[in-house]
């Protein structure tokens, strides 16, 4: 391992990082800015080529080149092939785009520039019959797409082969191009992070457009020790900065990138990026181009495709329902859990915020609203997006720009992260909404009651722990979440059903397990909850060892039994739930006491958290958490 390469990019944690020179100044713009490129195959064999271009007939694909045999045809009316005309017309200063390409024509070819509307109806915008090789440009005004619609290209190889390369969508460039940095937060996913960094280095035009990459390593399995990372370092030159710091969660890792870049250039953009994604480098180009042409400084987010089901979109755009303490809610008319090989998002849907699997944040936002709140994990991206909007900065979730991230429904709801989700939802709700204490406590009681009858005692404990810590007020955020993380993890060890076991060798006799499928969801849910609670309390449940699949693990089904083997959502093992009346009684009493206090103290706590925001989000507070010594 070349230790000198590591030393050249590693920064000590007691002072701000030294920024690359290119990050310190705006860049001279070309005559035309590339908004997106024509990509014909993905970054991994796991990804379907039809997310990029659909071909009929024989053809040969490369990353930036497509060659059609005689009689073949192709179109880019695909997830990554479409140009999101509606979003560009609504949010940017662009009024016309050029679709430019270099053609290798042996006889004759037909090229069409095609558009859709909000209903998906197809119309031809421009067309060309080509008999000679060379460059070709088709143009389209952006004047009929406010509510929906996209642009794409169609190719026909007539009478001979047709090669397409150097295909770009361009627009008149702004006066200058903003510098951009990427900040990757990582914790003990060293191999994944090294691959993400390598993906950025694999695309020369993307690498040239990036002014800095900050890898913020908060773990003990260090990225710098990965051979893949060491192999990649020379490609970045002086652009890569490797920072080690205490584990302050996603909030602390991503904030470090914002902290570093906003100190260097008040007009720079920072793209926050998860460590464990499958990175599509083209997404960096598209987010950056969009941000350079928005009418006002704008947060620009990438969409998320599922890593295990790579053609499926998580959601077209998300919003938050603060009064219900719910984030990740689908914006009306947005696609959700949809195969992008089968359907396109024609309608423009406006996001309330964008999660930080990949999201661009302009420095003007940081200068105006401060840094994120140090809530460690969960809801930090939500809070920042809400606060930005309250100060006039919108978030755009840009279609046709995405990364692949671990599928959420493969993560079990019953884990330590529920502590942060509960606590932080209350914090964010208090900061940005006038929560109704009566309604909130009723909702929380209902949820906790469902967990109790489902014999998820550890989940009830973890949820109550989050509420109890919220009740301590802003002082709970003093250390950035380090103590809270330890407590959330260790407290669950007392609850056997939180432990995952091998499905092949569970701590019960496999021969005793009888599978029981769930029926339909009850129509009178409240009545059923009361009935299940009485049955659990009195022991009038079905006895014996029952097996329940993940898809059937509804509270109203599991609560019928007193000893259940439930498949973990990860499909990597099982958990054993068993009726425990004394424990259920203790948790019920604790629930009533905690929720009574929450209802009583919520107005006072709301005032305390709101008053603490300026100090919590200040550079000085984050410097203290990072251990940075002021100059």
PDB file of C-alpha atoms in Angstrom, residues 332-530:
ATOM      1  CA  UNK A 332     -49.736  13.058  -4.806  1.00  0.00           C
ATOM      2  CA  UNK A 333     -49.501  11.587  -8.348  1.00  0.00           C
ATOM      3  CA  UNK A 334     -45.862  10.560  -7.885  1.00  0.00           C
ATOM      4  CA  UNK A 335     -44.849   7.031  -8.825  1.00  0.00           C
ATOM      5  CA  UNK A 336     -43.905   4.716  -5.968  1.00  0.00           C
ATOM      6  CA  UNK A 337     -42.359   1.239  -6.001  1.00  0.00           C
ATOM      7  CA  UNK A 338     -42.768   1.189  -9.770  1.00  0.00           C
ATOM      8  CA  UNK A 339     -40.746  -0.576 -12.453  1.00  0.00           C
ATOM      9  CA  UNK A 340     -39.231   2.124 -14.628  1.00  0.00           C
ATOM     10  CA  UNK A 341     -39.027  -0.367 -17.469  1.00  0.00           C
ATOM     11  CA  UNK A 342     -42.804  -0.270 -17.629  1.00  0.00           C
ATOM     12  CA  UNK A 343     -43.797   3.285 -16.779  1.00  0.00           C
ATOM     13  CA  UNK A 344     -42.483   6.849 -16.884  1.00  0.00           C
ATOM     14  CA  UNK A 345     -43.279   9.792 -14.622  1.00  0.00           C
ATOM     15  CA  UNK A 346     -44.901  12.219 -17.058  1.00  0.00           C
ATOM     16  CA  UNK A 347     -46.415  14.558 -14.487  1.00  0.00           C
ATOM     17  CA  UNK A 348     -44.200  17.052 -12.668  1.00  0.00           C
ATOM     18  CA  UNK A 349     -44.390  16.381  -8.933  1.00  0.00           C
ATOM     19  CA  UNK A 350     -42.815  18.857  -6.513  1.00  0.00           C
ATOM     20  CA  UNK A 351     -40.911  17.499  -3.539  1.00  0.00           C
ATOM     21  CA  UNK A 352     -41.078  18.730   0.024  1.00  0.00           C
ATOM     22  CA  UNK A 353     -37.515  17.577   0.657  1.00  0.00           C
ATOM     23  CA  UNK A 354     -34.993  15.090  -0.725  1.00  0.00           C
ATOM     24  CA  UNK A 355     -33.218  12.426   1.281  1.00  0.00           C
ATOM     25  CA  UNK A 356     -29.451  12.556   1.366  1.00  0.00           C
ATOM     26  CA  UNK A 357     -28.682   9.346  -0.527  1.00  0.00           C
ATOM     27  CA  UNK A 358     -27.664  11.968  -3.125  1.00  0.00           C
ATOM     28  CA  UNK A 359     -28.699  15.613  -2.862  1.00  0.00           C
ATOM     29  CA  UNK A 360     -27.091  18.886  -3.968  1.00  0.00           C
ATOM     30  CA  UNK A 361     -27.138  21.837  -1.556  1.00  0.00           C
ATOM     31  CA  UNK A 362     -25.962  25.318  -2.621  1.00  0.00           C
ATOM     32  CA  UNK A 363     -23.716  27.290  -0.277  1.00  0.00           C
ATOM     33  CA  UNK A 364     -26.278  30.141  -0.260  1.00  0.00           C
ATOM     34  CA  UNK A 365     -28.612  27.847   1.657  1.00  0.00           C
ATOM     35  CA  UNK A 366     -25.987  27.161   4.318  1.00  0.00           C
ATOM     36  CA  UNK A 367     -25.186  30.868   4.573  1.00  0.00           C
ATOM     37  CA  UNK A 368     -28.857  31.731   5.068  1.00  0.00           C
ATOM     38  CA  UNK A 369     -30.169  28.968   7.338  1.00  0.00           C
ATOM     39  CA  UNK A 370     -27.062  27.545   8.995  1.00  0.00           C
ATOM     40  CA  UNK A 371     -25.909  23.955   9.222  1.00  0.00           C
ATOM     41  CA  UNK A 372     -28.073  20.896  10.006  1.00  0.00           C
ATOM     42  CA  UNK A 373     -29.353  20.103  13.491  1.00  0.00           C
ATOM     43  CA  UNK A 374     -27.111  17.517  15.257  1.00  0.00           C
ATOM     44  CA  UNK A 375     -29.777  14.833  15.608  1.00  0.00           C
ATOM     45  CA  UNK A 376     -27.351  12.084  14.524  1.00  0.00           C
ATOM     46  CA  UNK A 377     -29.522   9.932  12.284  1.00  0.00           C
ATOM     47  CA  UNK A 378     -33.008   9.948  10.748  1.00  0.00           C
ATOM     48  CA  UNK A 379     -34.973  13.115   9.946  1.00  0.00           C
ATOM     49  CA  UNK A 380     -31.830  15.300   9.598  1.00  0.00           C
ATOM     50  CA  UNK A 381     -32.361  15.612   5.835  1.00  0.00           C
ATOM     51  CA  UNK A 382     -36.086  16.179   6.361  1.00  0.00           C
ATOM     52  CA  UNK A 383     -35.497  18.979   8.849  1.00  0.00           C
ATOM     53  CA  UNK A 384     -32.970  20.695   6.605  1.00  0.00           C
ATOM     54  CA  UNK A 385     -35.273  20.584   3.592  1.00  0.00           C
ATOM     55  CA  UNK A 386     -38.167  22.008   5.608  1.00  0.00           C
ATOM     56  CA  UNK A 387     -36.009  24.762   7.095  1.00  0.00           C
ATOM     57  CA  UNK A 388     -34.649  25.651   3.664  1.00  0.00           C
ATOM     58  CA  UNK A 389     -38.168  25.971   2.248  1.00  0.00           C
ATOM     59  CA  UNK A 390     -39.208  28.191   5.165  1.00  0.00           C
ATOM     60  CA  UNK A 391     -36.393  30.510   4.063  1.00  0.00           C
ATOM     61  CA  UNK A 392     -37.445  30.457   0.396  1.00  0.00           C
ATOM     62  CA  UNK A 393     -35.251  27.648  -0.970  1.00  0.00           C
ATOM     63  CA  UNK A 394     -37.222  24.915  -2.733  1.00  0.00           C
ATOM     64  CA  UNK A 395     -36.167  21.318  -3.282  1.00  0.00           C
ATOM     65  CA  UNK A 396     -36.429  19.695  -6.711  1.00  0.00           C
ATOM     66  CA  UNK A 397     -36.228  15.910  -6.986  1.00  0.00           C
ATOM     67  CA  UNK A 398     -34.958  15.547 -10.540  1.00  0.00           C
ATOM     68  CA  UNK A 399     -36.275  12.606 -12.579  1.00  0.00           C
ATOM     69  CA  UNK A 400     -33.793  10.698 -14.732  1.00  0.00           C
ATOM     70  CA  UNK A 401     -31.091  11.385 -12.145  1.00  0.00           C
ATOM     71  CA  UNK A 402     -30.743   8.605  -9.595  1.00  0.00           C
ATOM     72  CA  UNK A 403     -28.565   6.253  -7.613  1.00  0.00           C
ATOM     73  CA  UNK A 404     -29.306   2.738  -6.396  1.00  0.00           C
ATOM     74  CA  UNK A 405     -29.745   2.389  -2.626  1.00  0.00           C
ATOM     75  CA  UNK A 406     -30.633  -0.558  -0.375  1.00  0.00           C
ATOM     76  CA  UNK A 407     -34.342  -1.351  -0.550  1.00  0.00           C
ATOM     77  CA  UNK A 408     -36.090   0.004   2.535  1.00  0.00           C
ATOM     78  CA  UNK A 409     -38.552  -2.854   2.883  1.00  0.00           C
ATOM     79  CA  UNK A 410     -35.645  -5.262   3.466  1.00  0.00           C
ATOM     80  CA  UNK A 411     -34.910  -3.459   6.744  1.00  0.00           C
ATOM     81  CA  UNK A 412     -36.817  -4.573   9.822  1.00  0.00           C
ATOM     82  CA  UNK A 413     -38.882  -1.883  11.522  1.00  0.00           C
ATOM     83  CA  UNK A 414     -37.941  -3.290  14.919  1.00  0.00           C
ATOM     84  CA  UNK A 415     -34.368  -2.120  15.346  1.00  0.00           C
ATOM     85  CA  UNK A 416     -32.349   0.487  17.261  1.00  0.00           C
ATOM     86  CA  UNK A 417     -32.920   3.121  14.567  1.00  0.00           C
ATOM     87  CA  UNK A 418     -36.513   3.397  15.802  1.00  0.00           C
ATOM     88  CA  UNK A 419     -35.150   5.377  18.760  1.00  0.00           C
ATOM     89  CA  UNK A 420     -33.836   8.127  16.467  1.00  0.00           C
ATOM     90  CA  UNK A 421     -36.871   8.012  14.204  1.00  0.00           C
ATOM     91  CA  UNK A 422     -39.176   8.556  17.198  1.00  0.00           C
ATOM     92  CA  UNK A 423     -37.110  11.159  19.026  1.00  0.00           C
ATOM     93  CA  UNK A 424     -36.198  13.118  15.927  1.00  0.00           C
ATOM     94  CA  UNK A 425     -39.709  13.121  14.492  1.00  0.00           C
ATOM     95  CA  UNK A 426     -40.841  14.854  17.679  1.00  0.00           C
ATOM     96  CA  UNK A 427     -37.941  17.309  17.502  1.00  0.00           C
ATOM     97  CA  UNK A 428     -38.574  18.188  13.849  1.00  0.00           C
ATOM     98  CA  UNK A 429     -42.315  18.351  14.387  1.00  0.00           C
ATOM     99  CA  UNK A 430     -41.799  20.749  17.294  1.00  0.00           C
ATOM    100  CA  UNK A 431     -39.460  22.937  15.266  1.00  0.00           C
ATOM    101  CA  UNK A 432     -41.668  23.317  12.225  1.00  0.00           C
ATOM    102  CA  UNK A 433     -45.288  22.688  13.236  1.00  0.00           C
ATOM    103  CA  UNK A 434     -47.675  23.458  16.053  1.00  0.00           C
ATOM    104  CA  UNK A 435     -48.186  19.891  17.190  1.00  0.00           C
ATOM    105  CA  UNK A 436     -51.442  18.952  18.884  1.00  0.00           C
ATOM    106  CA  UNK A 437     -50.341  17.180  22.059  1.00  0.00           C
ATOM    107  CA  UNK A 438     -53.638  15.336  22.407  1.00  0.00           C
ATOM    108  CA  UNK A 439     -53.576  14.056  18.830  1.00  0.00           C
ATOM    109  CA  UNK A 440     -49.888  13.113  18.943  1.00  0.00           C
ATOM    110  CA  UNK A 441     -50.150  11.166  22.189  1.00  0.00           C
ATOM    111  CA  UNK A 442     -53.270   9.381  20.939  1.00  0.00           C
ATOM    112  CA  UNK A 443     -51.412   8.384  17.774  1.00  0.00           C
ATOM    113  CA  UNK A 444     -48.355   7.207  19.693  1.00  0.00           C
ATOM    114  CA  UNK A 445     -50.482   5.215  22.132  1.00  0.00           C
ATOM    115  CA  UNK A 446     -52.227   3.475  19.260  1.00  0.00           C
ATOM    116  CA  UNK A 447     -48.897   2.528  17.679  1.00  0.00           C
ATOM    117  CA  UNK A 448     -47.398   1.328  20.965  1.00  0.00           C
ATOM    118  CA  UNK A 449     -50.514  -0.703  21.736  1.00  0.00           C
ATOM    119  CA  UNK A 450     -50.178  -2.504  18.408  1.00  0.00           C
ATOM    120  CA  UNK A 451     -46.550  -3.333  19.198  1.00  0.00           C
ATOM    121  CA  UNK A 452     -47.504  -4.605  22.658  1.00  0.00           C
ATOM    122  CA  UNK A 453     -50.170  -7.007  21.419  1.00  0.00           C
ATOM    123  CA  UNK A 454     -47.712  -8.190  18.743  1.00  0.00           C
ATOM    124  CA  UNK A 455     -45.260  -9.047  21.563  1.00  0.00           C
ATOM    125  CA  UNK A 456     -42.656  -6.552  20.291  1.00  0.00           C
ATOM    126  CA  UNK A 457     -41.631  -5.456  23.763  1.00  0.00           C
ATOM    127  CA  UNK A 458     -38.175  -4.279  22.718  1.00  0.00           C
ATOM    128  CA  UNK A 459     -39.700  -2.084  20.029  1.00  0.00           C
ATOM    129  CA  UNK A 460     -41.988  -0.504  22.628  1.00  0.00           C
ATOM    130  CA  UNK A 461     -38.983   0.105  24.886  1.00  0.00           C
ATOM    131  CA  UNK A 462     -36.977   1.674  22.048  1.00  0.00           C
ATOM    132  CA  UNK A 463     -39.868   3.931  21.057  1.00  0.00           C
ATOM    133  CA  UNK A 464     -40.452   5.054  24.640  1.00  0.00           C
ATOM    134  CA  UNK A 465     -36.743   5.689  25.022  1.00  0.00           C
ATOM    135  CA  UNK A 466     -36.934   8.094  22.088  1.00  0.00           C
ATOM    136  CA  UNK A 467     -39.903   9.938  23.612  1.00  0.00           C
ATOM    137  CA  UNK A 468     -38.247  10.089  27.026  1.00  0.00           C
ATOM    138  CA  UNK A 469     -35.102  11.607  25.573  1.00  0.00           C
ATOM    139  CA  UNK A 470     -37.134  14.141  23.611  1.00  0.00           C
ATOM    140  CA  UNK A 471     -38.648  15.155  26.966  1.00  0.00           C
ATOM    141  CA  UNK A 472     -35.169  16.065  28.227  1.00  0.00           C
ATOM    142  CA  UNK A 473     -35.126  19.011  25.849  1.00  0.00           C
ATOM    143  CA  UNK A 474     -32.293  20.291  23.616  1.00  0.00           C
ATOM    144  CA  UNK A 475     -29.591  19.214  26.063  1.00  0.00           C
ATOM    145  CA  UNK A 476     -30.004  15.658  24.727  1.00  0.00           C
ATOM    146  CA  UNK A 477     -28.277  16.870  21.539  1.00  0.00           C
ATOM    147  CA  UNK A 478     -25.253  18.204  23.368  1.00  0.00           C
ATOM    148  CA  UNK A 479     -22.922  15.369  22.322  1.00  0.00           C
ATOM    149  CA  UNK A 480     -24.362  14.934  18.818  1.00  0.00           C
ATOM    150  CA  UNK A 481     -25.926  11.565  19.622  1.00  0.00           C
ATOM    151  CA  UNK A 482     -22.975   9.431  20.710  1.00  0.00           C
ATOM    152  CA  UNK A 483     -24.460   8.489  24.097  1.00  0.00           C
ATOM    153  CA  UNK A 484     -27.945   8.071  22.633  1.00  0.00           C
ATOM    154  CA  UNK A 485     -26.665   5.576  20.061  1.00  0.00           C
ATOM    155  CA  UNK A 486     -24.994   3.467  22.735  1.00  0.00           C
ATOM    156  CA  UNK A 487     -28.090   3.522  24.946  1.00  0.00           C
ATOM    157  CA  UNK A 488     -30.443   2.675  22.070  1.00  0.00           C
ATOM    158  CA  UNK A 489     -28.380  -0.362  21.146  1.00  0.00           C
ATOM    159  CA  UNK A 490     -27.587  -1.728  24.605  1.00  0.00           C
ATOM    160  CA  UNK A 491     -31.115  -1.287  25.988  1.00  0.00           C
ATOM    161  CA  UNK A 492     -32.522  -3.700  23.430  1.00  0.00           C
ATOM    162  CA  UNK A 493     -30.368  -6.570  24.650  1.00  0.00           C
ATOM    163  CA  UNK A 494     -32.869  -7.169  27.472  1.00  0.00           C
ATOM    164  CA  UNK A 495     -35.596  -8.091  24.990  1.00  0.00           C
ATOM    165  CA  UNK A 496     -35.141 -11.553  23.419  1.00  0.00           C
ATOM    166  CA  UNK A 497     -37.421 -10.899  20.438  1.00  0.00           C
ATOM    167  CA  UNK A 498     -35.026  -8.212  19.146  1.00  0.00           C
ATOM    168  CA  UNK A 499     -32.368 -10.869  18.481  1.00  0.00           C
ATOM    169  CA  UNK A 500     -32.161 -12.393  15.015  1.00  0.00           C
ATOM    170  CA  UNK A 501     -31.535 -16.134  14.760  1.00  0.00           C
ATOM    171  CA  UNK A 502     -30.637 -18.466  11.924  1.00  0.00           C
ATOM    172  CA  UNK A 503     -33.759 -19.779  10.233  1.00  0.00           C
ATOM    173  CA  UNK A 504     -32.134 -23.205   9.944  1.00  0.00           C
ATOM    174  CA  UNK A 505     -31.183 -23.440  13.626  1.00  0.00           C
ATOM    175  CA  UNK A 506     -33.622 -21.331  15.680  1.00  0.00           C
ATOM    176  CA  UNK A 507     -33.610 -21.646  19.497  1.00  0.00           C
ATOM    177  CA  UNK A 508     -36.827 -23.674  19.294  1.00  0.00           C
ATOM    178  CA  UNK A 509     -37.600 -27.089  17.813  1.00  0.00           C
ATOM    179  CA  UNK A 510     -38.261 -26.658  14.111  1.00  0.00           C
ATOM    180  CA  UNK A 511     -40.550 -29.665  14.142  1.00  0.00           C
ATOM    181  CA  UNK A 512     -42.895 -27.867  16.548  1.00  0.00           C
ATOM    182  CA  UNK A 513     -43.409 -24.854  14.280  1.00  0.00           C
ATOM    183  CA  UNK A 514     -46.810 -24.702  12.584  1.00  0.00           C
ATOM    184  CA  UNK A 515     -47.203 -22.088   9.852  1.00  0.00           C
ATOM    185  CA  UNK A 516     -50.252 -19.832   9.980  1.00  0.00           C
ATOM    186  CA  UNK A 517     -51.160 -17.500   7.139  1.00  0.00           C
ATOM    187  CA  UNK A 518     -52.975 -14.229   7.777  1.00  0.00           C
ATOM    188  CA  UNK A 519     -56.447 -13.519   6.507  1.00  0.00           C
ATOM    189  CA  UNK A 520     -57.610 -10.177   5.177  1.00  0.00           C
ATOM    190  CA  UNK A 521     -57.091  -6.971   7.096  1.00  0.00           C
ATOM    191  CA  UNK A 522     -59.905  -6.411   9.588  1.00  0.00           C
ATOM    192  CA  UNK A 523     -62.485  -3.768   8.726  1.00  0.00           C
ATOM    193  CA  UNK A 524     -62.998  -2.635  12.345  1.00  0.00           C
ATOM    194  CA  UNK A 525     -59.381  -2.161  13.312  1.00  0.00           C
ATOM    195  CA  UNK A 526     -59.928  -0.475  16.688  1.00  0.00           C
ATOM    196  CA  UNK A 527     -62.343  -3.148  17.836  1.00  0.00           C
ATOM    197  CA  UNK A 528     -59.893  -5.854  16.792  1.00  0.00           C
ATOM    198  CA  UNK A 529     -57.056  -4.116  18.637  1.00  0.00           C
ATOM    199  CA  UNK A 530     -59.112  -4.087  21.854  1.00  0.00           C
TER     200      UNK A 530
END
